PDB file of C-alpha atoms in Angstrom:
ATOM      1  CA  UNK A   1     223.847-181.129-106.369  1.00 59.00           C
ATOM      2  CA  UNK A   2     223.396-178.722-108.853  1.00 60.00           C
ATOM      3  CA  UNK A   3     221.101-180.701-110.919  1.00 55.00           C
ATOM      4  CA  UNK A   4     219.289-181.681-108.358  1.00 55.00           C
ATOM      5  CA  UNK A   5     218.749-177.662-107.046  1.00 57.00           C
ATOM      6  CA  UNK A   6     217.411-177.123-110.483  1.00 55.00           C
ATOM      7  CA  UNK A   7     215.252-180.099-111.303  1.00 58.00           C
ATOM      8  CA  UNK A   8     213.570-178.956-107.903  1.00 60.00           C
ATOM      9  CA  UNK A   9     212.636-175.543-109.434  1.00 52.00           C
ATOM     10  CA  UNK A  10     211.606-177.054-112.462  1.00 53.00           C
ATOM     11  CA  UNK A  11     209.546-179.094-110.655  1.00 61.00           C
ATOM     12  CA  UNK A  12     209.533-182.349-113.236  1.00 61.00           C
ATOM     13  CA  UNK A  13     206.160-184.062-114.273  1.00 73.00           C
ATOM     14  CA  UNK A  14     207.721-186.758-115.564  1.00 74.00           C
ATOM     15  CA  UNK A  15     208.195-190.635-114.104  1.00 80.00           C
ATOM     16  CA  UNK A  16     211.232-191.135-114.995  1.00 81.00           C
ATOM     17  CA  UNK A  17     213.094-187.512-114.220  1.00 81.00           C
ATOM     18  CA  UNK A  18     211.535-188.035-110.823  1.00 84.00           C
ATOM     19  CA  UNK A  19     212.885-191.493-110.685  1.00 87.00           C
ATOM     20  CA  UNK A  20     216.416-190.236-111.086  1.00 84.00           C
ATOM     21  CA  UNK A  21     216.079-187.834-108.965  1.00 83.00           C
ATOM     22  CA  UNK A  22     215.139-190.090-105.874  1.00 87.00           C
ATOM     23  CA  UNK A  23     217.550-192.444-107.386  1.00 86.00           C
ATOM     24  CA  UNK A  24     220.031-189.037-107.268  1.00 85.00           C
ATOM     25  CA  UNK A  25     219.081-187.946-103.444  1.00 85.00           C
ATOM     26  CA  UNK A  26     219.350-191.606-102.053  1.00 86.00           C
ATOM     27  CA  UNK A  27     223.019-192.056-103.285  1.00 84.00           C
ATOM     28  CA  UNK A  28     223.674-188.635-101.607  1.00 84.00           C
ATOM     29  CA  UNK A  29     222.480-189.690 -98.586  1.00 87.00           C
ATOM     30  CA  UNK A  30     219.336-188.074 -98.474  1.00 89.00           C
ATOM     31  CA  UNK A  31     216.446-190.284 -98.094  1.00 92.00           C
ATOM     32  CA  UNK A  32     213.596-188.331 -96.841  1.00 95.00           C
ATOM     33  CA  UNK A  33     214.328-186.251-100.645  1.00 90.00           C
ATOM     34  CA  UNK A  34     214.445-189.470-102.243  1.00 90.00           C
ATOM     35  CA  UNK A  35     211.593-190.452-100.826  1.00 95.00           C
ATOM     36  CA  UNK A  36     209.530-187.313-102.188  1.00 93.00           C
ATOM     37  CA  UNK A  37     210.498-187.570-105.627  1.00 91.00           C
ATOM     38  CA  UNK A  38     209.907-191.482-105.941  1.00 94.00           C
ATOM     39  CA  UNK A  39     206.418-190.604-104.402  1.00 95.00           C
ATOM     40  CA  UNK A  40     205.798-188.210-106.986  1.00 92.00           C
ATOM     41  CA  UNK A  41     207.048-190.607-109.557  1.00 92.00           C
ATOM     42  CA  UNK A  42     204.318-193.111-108.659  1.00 95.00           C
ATOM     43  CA  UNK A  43     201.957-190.614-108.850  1.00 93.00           C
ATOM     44  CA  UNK A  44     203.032-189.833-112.079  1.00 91.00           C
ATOM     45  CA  UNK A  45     202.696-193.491-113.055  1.00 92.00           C
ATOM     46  CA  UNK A  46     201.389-195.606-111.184  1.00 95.00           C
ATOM     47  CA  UNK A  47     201.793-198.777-113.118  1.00 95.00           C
ATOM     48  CA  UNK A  48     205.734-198.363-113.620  1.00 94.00           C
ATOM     49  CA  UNK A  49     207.347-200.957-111.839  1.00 95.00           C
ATOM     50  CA  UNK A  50     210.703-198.678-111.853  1.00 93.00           C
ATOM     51  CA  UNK A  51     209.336-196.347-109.685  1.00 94.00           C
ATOM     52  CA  UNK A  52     208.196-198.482-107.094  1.00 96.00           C
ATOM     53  CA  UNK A  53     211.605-199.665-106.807  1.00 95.00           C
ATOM     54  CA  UNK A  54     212.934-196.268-106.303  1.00 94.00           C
ATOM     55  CA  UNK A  55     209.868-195.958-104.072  1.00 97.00           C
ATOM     56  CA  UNK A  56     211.030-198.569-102.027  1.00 97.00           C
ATOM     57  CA  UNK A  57     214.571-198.126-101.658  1.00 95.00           C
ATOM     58  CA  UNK A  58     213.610-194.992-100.363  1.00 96.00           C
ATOM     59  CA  UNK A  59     211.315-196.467 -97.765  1.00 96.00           C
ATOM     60  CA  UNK A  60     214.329-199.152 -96.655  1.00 95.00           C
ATOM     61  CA  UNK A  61     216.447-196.166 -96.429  1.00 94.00           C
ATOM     62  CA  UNK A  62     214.415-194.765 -94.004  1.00 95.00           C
ATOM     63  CA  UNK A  63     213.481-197.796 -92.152  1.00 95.00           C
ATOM     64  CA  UNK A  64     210.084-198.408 -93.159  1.00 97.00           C
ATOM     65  CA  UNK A  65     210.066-201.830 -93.855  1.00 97.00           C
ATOM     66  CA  UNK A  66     206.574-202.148 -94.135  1.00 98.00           C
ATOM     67  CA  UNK A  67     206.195-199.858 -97.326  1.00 98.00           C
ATOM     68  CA  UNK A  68     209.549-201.228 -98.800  1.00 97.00           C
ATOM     69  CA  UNK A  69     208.268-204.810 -98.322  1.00 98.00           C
ATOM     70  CA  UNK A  70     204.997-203.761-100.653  1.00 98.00           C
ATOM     71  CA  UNK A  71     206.883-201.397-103.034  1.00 98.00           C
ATOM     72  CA  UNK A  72     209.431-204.321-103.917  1.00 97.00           C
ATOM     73  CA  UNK A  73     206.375-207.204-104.144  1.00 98.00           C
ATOM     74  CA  UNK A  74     204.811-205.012-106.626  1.00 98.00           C
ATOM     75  CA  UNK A  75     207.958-204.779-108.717  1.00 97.00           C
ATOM     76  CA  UNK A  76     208.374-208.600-108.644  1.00 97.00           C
ATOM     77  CA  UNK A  77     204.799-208.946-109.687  1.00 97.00           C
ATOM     78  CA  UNK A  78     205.012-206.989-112.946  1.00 96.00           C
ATOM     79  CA  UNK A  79     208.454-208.280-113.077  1.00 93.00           C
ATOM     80  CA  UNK A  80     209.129-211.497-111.503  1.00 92.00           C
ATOM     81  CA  UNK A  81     212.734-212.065-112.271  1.00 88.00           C
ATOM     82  CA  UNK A  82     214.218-208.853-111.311  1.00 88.00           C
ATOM     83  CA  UNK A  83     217.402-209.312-109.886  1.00 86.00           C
ATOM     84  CA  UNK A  84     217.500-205.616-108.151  1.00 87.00           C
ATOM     85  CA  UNK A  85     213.945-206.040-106.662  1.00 93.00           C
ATOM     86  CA  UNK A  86     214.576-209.753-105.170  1.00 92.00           C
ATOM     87  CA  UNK A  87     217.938-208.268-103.769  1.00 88.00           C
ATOM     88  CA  UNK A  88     216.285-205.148-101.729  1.00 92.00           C
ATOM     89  CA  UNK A  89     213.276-207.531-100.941  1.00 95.00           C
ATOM     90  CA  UNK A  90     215.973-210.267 -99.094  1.00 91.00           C
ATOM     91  CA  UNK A  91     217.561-207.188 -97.227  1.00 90.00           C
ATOM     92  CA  UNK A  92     214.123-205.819 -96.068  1.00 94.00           C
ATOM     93  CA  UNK A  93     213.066-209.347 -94.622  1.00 93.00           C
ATOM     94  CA  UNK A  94     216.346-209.490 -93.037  1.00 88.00           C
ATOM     95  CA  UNK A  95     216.216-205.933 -91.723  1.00 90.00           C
ATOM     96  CA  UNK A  96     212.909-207.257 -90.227  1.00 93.00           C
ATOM     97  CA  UNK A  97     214.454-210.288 -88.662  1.00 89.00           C
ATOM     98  CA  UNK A  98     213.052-212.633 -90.884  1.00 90.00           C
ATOM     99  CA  UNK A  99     215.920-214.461 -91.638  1.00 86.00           C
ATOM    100  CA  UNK A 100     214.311-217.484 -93.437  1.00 86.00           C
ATOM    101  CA  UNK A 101     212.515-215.187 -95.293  1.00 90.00           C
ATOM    102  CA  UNK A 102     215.403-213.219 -96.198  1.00 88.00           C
ATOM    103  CA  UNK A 103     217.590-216.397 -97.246  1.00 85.00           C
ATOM    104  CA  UNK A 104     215.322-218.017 -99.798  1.00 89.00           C
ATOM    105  CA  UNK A 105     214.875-214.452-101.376  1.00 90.00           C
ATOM    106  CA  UNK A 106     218.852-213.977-101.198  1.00 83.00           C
ATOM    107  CA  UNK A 107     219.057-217.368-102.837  1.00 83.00           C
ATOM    108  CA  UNK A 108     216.426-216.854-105.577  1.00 88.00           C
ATOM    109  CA  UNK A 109     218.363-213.794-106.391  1.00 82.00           C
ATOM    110  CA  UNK A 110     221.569-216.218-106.339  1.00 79.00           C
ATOM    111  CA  UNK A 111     219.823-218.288-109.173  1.00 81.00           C
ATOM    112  CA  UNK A 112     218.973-214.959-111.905  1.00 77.00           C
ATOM    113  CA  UNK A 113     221.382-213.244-114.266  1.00 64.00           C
ATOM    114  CA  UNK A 114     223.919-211.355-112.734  1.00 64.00           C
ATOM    115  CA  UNK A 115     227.190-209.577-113.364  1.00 60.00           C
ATOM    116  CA  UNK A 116     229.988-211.184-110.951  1.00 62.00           C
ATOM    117  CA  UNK A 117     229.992-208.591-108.200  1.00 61.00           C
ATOM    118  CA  UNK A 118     226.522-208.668-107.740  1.00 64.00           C
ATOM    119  CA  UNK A 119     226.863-212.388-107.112  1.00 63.00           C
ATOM    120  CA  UNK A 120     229.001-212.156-104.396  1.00 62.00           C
ATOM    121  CA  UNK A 121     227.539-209.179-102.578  1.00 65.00           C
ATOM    122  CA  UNK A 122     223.965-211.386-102.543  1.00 65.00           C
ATOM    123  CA  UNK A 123     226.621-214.510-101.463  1.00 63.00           C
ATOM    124  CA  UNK A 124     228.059-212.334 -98.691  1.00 63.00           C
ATOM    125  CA  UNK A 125     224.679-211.088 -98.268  1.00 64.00           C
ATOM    126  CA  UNK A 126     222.971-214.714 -97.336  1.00 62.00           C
ATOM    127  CA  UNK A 127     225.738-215.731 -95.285  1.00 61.00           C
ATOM    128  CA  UNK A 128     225.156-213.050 -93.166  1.00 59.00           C
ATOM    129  CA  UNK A 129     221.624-213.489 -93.025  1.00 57.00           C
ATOM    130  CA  UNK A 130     222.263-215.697 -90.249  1.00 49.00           C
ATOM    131  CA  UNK A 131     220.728-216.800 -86.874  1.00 46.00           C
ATOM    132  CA  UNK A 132     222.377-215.655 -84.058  1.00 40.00           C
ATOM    133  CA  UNK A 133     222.999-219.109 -82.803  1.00 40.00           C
ATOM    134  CA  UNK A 134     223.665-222.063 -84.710  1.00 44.00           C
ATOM    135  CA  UNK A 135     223.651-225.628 -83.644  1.00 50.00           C
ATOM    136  CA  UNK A 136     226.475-226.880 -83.646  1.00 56.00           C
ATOM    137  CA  UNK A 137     230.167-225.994 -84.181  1.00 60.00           C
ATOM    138  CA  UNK A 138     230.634-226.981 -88.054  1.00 64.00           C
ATOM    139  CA  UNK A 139     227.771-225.234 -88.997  1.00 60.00           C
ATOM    140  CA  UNK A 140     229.542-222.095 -87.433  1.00 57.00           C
ATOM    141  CA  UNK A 141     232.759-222.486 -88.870  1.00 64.00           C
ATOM    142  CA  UNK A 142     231.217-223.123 -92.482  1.00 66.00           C
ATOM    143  CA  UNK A 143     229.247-219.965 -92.379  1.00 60.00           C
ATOM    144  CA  UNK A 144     232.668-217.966 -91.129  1.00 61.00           C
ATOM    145  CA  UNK A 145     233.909-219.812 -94.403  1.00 67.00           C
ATOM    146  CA  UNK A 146     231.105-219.135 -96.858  1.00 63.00           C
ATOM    147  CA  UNK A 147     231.531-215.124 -95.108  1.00 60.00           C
ATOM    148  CA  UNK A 148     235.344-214.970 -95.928  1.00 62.00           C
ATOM    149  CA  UNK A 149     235.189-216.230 -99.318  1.00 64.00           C
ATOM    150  CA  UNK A 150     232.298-213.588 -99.999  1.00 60.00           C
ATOM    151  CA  UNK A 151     234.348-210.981 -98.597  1.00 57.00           C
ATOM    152  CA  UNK A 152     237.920-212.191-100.795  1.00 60.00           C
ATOM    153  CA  UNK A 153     235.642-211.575-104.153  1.00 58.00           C
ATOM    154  CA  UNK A 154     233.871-208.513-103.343  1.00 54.00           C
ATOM    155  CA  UNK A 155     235.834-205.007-104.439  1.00 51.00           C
ATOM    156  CA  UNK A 156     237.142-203.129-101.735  1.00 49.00           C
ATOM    157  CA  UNK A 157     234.966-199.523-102.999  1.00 47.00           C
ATOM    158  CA  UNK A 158     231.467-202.799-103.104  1.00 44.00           C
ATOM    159  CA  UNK A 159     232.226-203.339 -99.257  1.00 42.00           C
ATOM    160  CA  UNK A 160     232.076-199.892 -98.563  1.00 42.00           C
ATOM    161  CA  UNK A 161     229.232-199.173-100.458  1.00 42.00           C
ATOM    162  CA  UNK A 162     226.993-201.459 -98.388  1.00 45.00           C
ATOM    163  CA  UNK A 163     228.695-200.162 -95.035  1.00 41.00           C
ATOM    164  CA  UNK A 164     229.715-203.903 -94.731  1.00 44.00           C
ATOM    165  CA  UNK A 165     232.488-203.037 -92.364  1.00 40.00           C
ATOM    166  CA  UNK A 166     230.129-200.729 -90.080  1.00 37.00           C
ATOM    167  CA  UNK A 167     226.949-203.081 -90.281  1.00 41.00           C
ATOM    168  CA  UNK A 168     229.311-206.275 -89.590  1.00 41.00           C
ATOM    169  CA  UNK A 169     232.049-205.073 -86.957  1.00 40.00           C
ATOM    170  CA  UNK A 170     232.900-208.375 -86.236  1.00 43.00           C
ATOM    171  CA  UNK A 171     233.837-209.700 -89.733  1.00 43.00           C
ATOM    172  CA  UNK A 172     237.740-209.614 -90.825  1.00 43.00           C
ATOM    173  CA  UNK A 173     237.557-207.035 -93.977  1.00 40.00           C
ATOM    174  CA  UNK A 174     239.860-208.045 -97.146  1.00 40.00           C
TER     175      UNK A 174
END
């Protein structure tokens, strides 16, 4: 917090101190912050795909799905294969209710480079991307089984991160 009081009196010029300091304000819960300083990173440099992802975690923070949606397309056009981008795309289609959408982007994130935990939060992730009601019985109980064995892998302190447990009430927490 400290940091943060005194980067804001220095008042930073530069894209990536601005980055990390919406990066910074978004992990301490304050978006509308975050939001400022990954505005004024863009600003900075507008052609740094980096910010725009800061930009638009700050906008899916805050709800705006629209902005997010745009921020996280321009990422994946200067950098198609970024794992981060696809992710935060796939949960602002599914925060949208475009759950078909938000599946193929979950599994194209599925099918990049990723470190083990990652994998099974964007597993977890696409199983919960779900309809509300399926067709038929087995489909049901497959999805509760893809869910639990996303949940068995993930680390405790990774669940809690993503507010798994408050956004999902209904799931059974390892």
């Amino acid at each position: 917090e400290r940091w943060l009081r005194q980067s804001d009196l220095a008042r930073p010029k530069h894209c990536l101190t601005l980055r990390l300091i919406a990066e910074a304000r978004l992990a301490m819960g304050q978006p509308r912050a975050a939001l400022k300083a990954a505005r004024d990173s863009v600003d900075v440099d507008p052609s740094d795909p980096w910010a725009h992802l800061a930009l638009g975690k700050s906008h899916l923070s805050l709800r705006r799905l629209d902005a997010a949606r745009d921020a996280f397309r321009f990422v994946l056009q200067h950098l198609p294969e970024h794992q981060e981008a696809t992710y935060y795309l796939a949960r602002t289609e599914e925060k949208a209710g475009r759950i078909d959408e938000a599946r193929a982007l979950f599994d194209k994130a599925l099918e990049l480079e990723i470190d083990p935990s990652f994998r099974s939060l964007l597993n977890l992730k696409r199983a919960l991307a779900l309809p509300v009601i399926a067709s038929d019985q087995a489909t049901i109980n497959e999805d509760r089984l893809r869910i639990q064995k996303a949940l068995t892998a993930l680390p405790r302190d990774t669940i809690g991160d993503h507010n798994l447990d408050l956004c999902y009430p209904h799931l059974t927490l390892p």
